[in-house]
Structure formats: structure tokens, C-alpha cells
XYZ file of C-alpha atoms in Angstrom:
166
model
C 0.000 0.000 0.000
C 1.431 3.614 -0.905
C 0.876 6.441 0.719
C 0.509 10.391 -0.109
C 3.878 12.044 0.093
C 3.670 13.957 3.585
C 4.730 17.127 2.549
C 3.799 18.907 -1.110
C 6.518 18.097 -3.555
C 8.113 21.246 -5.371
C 8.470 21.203 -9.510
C 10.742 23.005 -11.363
C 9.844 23.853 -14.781
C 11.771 25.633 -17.066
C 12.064 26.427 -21.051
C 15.203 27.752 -22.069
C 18.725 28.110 -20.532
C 20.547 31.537 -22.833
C 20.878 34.339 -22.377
C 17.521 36.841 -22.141
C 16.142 38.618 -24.736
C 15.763 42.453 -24.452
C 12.874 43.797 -21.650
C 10.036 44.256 -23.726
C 10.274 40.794 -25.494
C 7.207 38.644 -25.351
C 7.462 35.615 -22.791
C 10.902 37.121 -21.530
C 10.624 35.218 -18.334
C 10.526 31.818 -19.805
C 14.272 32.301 -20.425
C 16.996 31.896 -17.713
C 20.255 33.161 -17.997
C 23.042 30.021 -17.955
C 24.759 31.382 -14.798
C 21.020 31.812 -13.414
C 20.340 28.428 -13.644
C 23.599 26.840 -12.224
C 23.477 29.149 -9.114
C 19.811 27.761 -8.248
C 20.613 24.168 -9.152
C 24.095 24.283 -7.116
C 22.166 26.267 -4.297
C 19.760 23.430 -4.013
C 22.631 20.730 -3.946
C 24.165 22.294 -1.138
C 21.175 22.886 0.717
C 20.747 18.950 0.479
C 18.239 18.713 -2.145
C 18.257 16.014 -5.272
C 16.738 17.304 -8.402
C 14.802 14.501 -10.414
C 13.376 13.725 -13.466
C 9.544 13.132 -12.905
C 10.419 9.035 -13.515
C 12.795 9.156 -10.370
C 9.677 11.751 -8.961
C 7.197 9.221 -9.303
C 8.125 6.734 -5.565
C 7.937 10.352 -3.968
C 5.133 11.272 -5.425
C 3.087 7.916 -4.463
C 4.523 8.070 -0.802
C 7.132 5.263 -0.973
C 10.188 7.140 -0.196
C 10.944 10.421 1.158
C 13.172 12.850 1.479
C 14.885 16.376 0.140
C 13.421 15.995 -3.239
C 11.997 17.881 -6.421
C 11.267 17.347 -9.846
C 13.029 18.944 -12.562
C 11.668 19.745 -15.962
C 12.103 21.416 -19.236
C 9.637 22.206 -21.822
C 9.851 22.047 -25.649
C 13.109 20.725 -26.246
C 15.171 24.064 -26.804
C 19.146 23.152 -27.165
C 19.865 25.783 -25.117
C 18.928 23.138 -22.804
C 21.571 20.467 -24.029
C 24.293 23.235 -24.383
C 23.874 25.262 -20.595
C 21.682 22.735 -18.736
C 23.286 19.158 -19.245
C 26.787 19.880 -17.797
C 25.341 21.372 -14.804
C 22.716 18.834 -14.184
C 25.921 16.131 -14.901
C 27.678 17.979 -12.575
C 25.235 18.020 -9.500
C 23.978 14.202 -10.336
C 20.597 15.411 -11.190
C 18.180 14.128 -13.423
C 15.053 15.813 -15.422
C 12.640 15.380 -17.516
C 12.352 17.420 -21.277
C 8.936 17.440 -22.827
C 10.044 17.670 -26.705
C 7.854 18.714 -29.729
C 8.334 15.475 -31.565
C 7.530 16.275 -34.913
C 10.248 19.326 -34.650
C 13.231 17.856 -33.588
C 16.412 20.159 -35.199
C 13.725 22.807 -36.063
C 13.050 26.049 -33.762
C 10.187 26.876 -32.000
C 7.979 28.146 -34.991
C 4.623 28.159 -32.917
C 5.798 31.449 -30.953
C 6.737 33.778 -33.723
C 3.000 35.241 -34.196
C 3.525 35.754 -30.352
C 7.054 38.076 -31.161
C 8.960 35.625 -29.387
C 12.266 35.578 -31.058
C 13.166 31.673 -32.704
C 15.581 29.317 -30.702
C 16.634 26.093 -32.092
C 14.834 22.918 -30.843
C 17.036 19.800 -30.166
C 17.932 17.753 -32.978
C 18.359 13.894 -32.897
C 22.065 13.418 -31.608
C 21.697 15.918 -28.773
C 18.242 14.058 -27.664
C 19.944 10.771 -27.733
C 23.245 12.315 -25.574
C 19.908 13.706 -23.319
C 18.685 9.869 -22.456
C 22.535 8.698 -22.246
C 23.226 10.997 -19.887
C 19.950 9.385 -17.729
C 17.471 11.737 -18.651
C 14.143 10.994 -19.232
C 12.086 12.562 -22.536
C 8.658 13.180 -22.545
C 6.093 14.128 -25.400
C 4.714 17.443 -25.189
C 2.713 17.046 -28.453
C 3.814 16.506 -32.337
C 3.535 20.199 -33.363
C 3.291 22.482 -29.755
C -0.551 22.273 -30.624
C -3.002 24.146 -28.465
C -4.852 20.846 -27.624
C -8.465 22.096 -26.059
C -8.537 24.148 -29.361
C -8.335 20.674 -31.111
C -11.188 18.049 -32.194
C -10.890 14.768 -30.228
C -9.375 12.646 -33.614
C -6.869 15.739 -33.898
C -5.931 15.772 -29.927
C -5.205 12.327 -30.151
C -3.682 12.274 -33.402
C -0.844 14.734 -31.724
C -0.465 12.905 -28.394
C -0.170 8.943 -30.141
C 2.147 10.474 -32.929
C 4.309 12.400 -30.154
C 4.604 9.722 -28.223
C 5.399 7.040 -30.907
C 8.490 9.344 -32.084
């Protein structure tokens, strides 16, 4: 029998690990500066905590074990990520989780551009696979970044099987 966790269990989400775009620029938070990033993850090592991909999360999550834990995520795949987030995260022995756009591996993140969010490359195939080598976990966050609720059911699903299956 599991139990709840007995505390809440913090999640860390972030997008992309660069540099900031100018003040003004649309979704300007979503972006951490490299040094940003390692100063909060290395701060949390040495207060004792152990960032985790949501797979490592889960016996947390369901009560099983405890202890100074959170999860650690990305979202969209940006390499950014792979270039300022890996060595860090190899560093500290952490693990995360990176929800990728599937069908955009290698691309950029087209889907923001009506938005004014300047383009950043996506991860392409090598740097995904040197992701899972280095014992993170990928996750699907759709095949094209769709706006799912906006969706008909056969279209929803149609981006959540294909996303999955790449």
C-alpha cells in the first residue's frame, strides 16, 4: 500500500537556458540566464536537495520514499537546454525530464513567432539521444506544440499517439 507524500513536492519547470532577450520581449521570463540556472541548481545541492526527473519523482510522489526531493523539468526541447543545462545537471547528479515537440526535432520553436517571441533552435536527434545517455528521461509534449483544447478529439489524439510514438 502507498501512501501520499507527507509534505507537497516542489516542480521546477523551465524552457530555455541563454541568455535573455531584451525587456520588452514577449514571454521574456521563460528564459533563464546560464549562470542563473547553475546558481539555483548548485544552491539546491548544497542545501541537500536532489533534483529529479519526474520518472525518479514518481516513488515520492506515491509516498514510498521520502526525502529532500523535487522534480526537474524542461519544456519544448530548446538546445539551449543540451548546451547550458546538461553539464550542470551532470555535474550536481541530477536528473530531469524534457517534454520535446516530436515532430520538430532540429527545427526552432515556430509556434511562438506570431507571439514576437524571437526563434531558438529545438534539439535535434544526436543531442536528444546524448539527453537519455546521460539518464534523462524525454517526454512528449505534443507533435507540433498544438493548443490541444482548441483541437477536435481525432486531432488531440492524433498529436499525443504520434508524439509519443516518435
Amino acid at each position: 500500500m502507498t501512501t501520499a507524500p507527507s509534505r507537497p513536492l516542489a516542480i521546477f519547470m523551465y524552457h530555455q537556458i541563454d541568455a535573455p532577450p531584451p525587456r520588452g520581449t514577449p514571454f521574456r521570463g521563460l528564459t533563464v540566464a546560464p549562470a542563473s540556472f547553475a546558481r539555483h541548481m548548485r544552491w539546491l545541492k548544497a542545501l541537500g536537495w536532489q533534483g529529479l526527473a519526474m520518472r525518479d519523482l514518481l516513488p515520492y510522489l506515491r509516498g514510498e520514499r521520502s526525502g529532500k526531493v523535487f522534480g526537474l523539468t524542461f519544456d519544448d526541447g530548446f538546445a539551449n537546454v543540451h548546451q547550458y543545462a546538461l553539464p550542470v545537471l551532470r555535474q550536481l547528479g541530477f536528473t530531469a525530464t524534457n517534454y520535446l515537440v516530436a515532430g520538430h526535432l532540429g527545427g526552432s520553436n515556430h509556434w511562438d513567432t506570431a507571439k514576437g517571441v524571437p526563434p531558438s533552435a529545438l534539439m535535434n536527434e544526436h543531442q536528444v539521444a546524448d539527453w537519455v545517455q546521460a539518464g534523462h528521461e524525454v517526454g512528449s509534449h505534443t507533435l507540433d506544440h498544438a493548443d490541444l483544447p482548441r483541437l477536435d478529439g481525432a486531432d488531440a489524439a492524433r498529436q499525443i499517439q504520434l508524439s509519443r510514438e516518435r
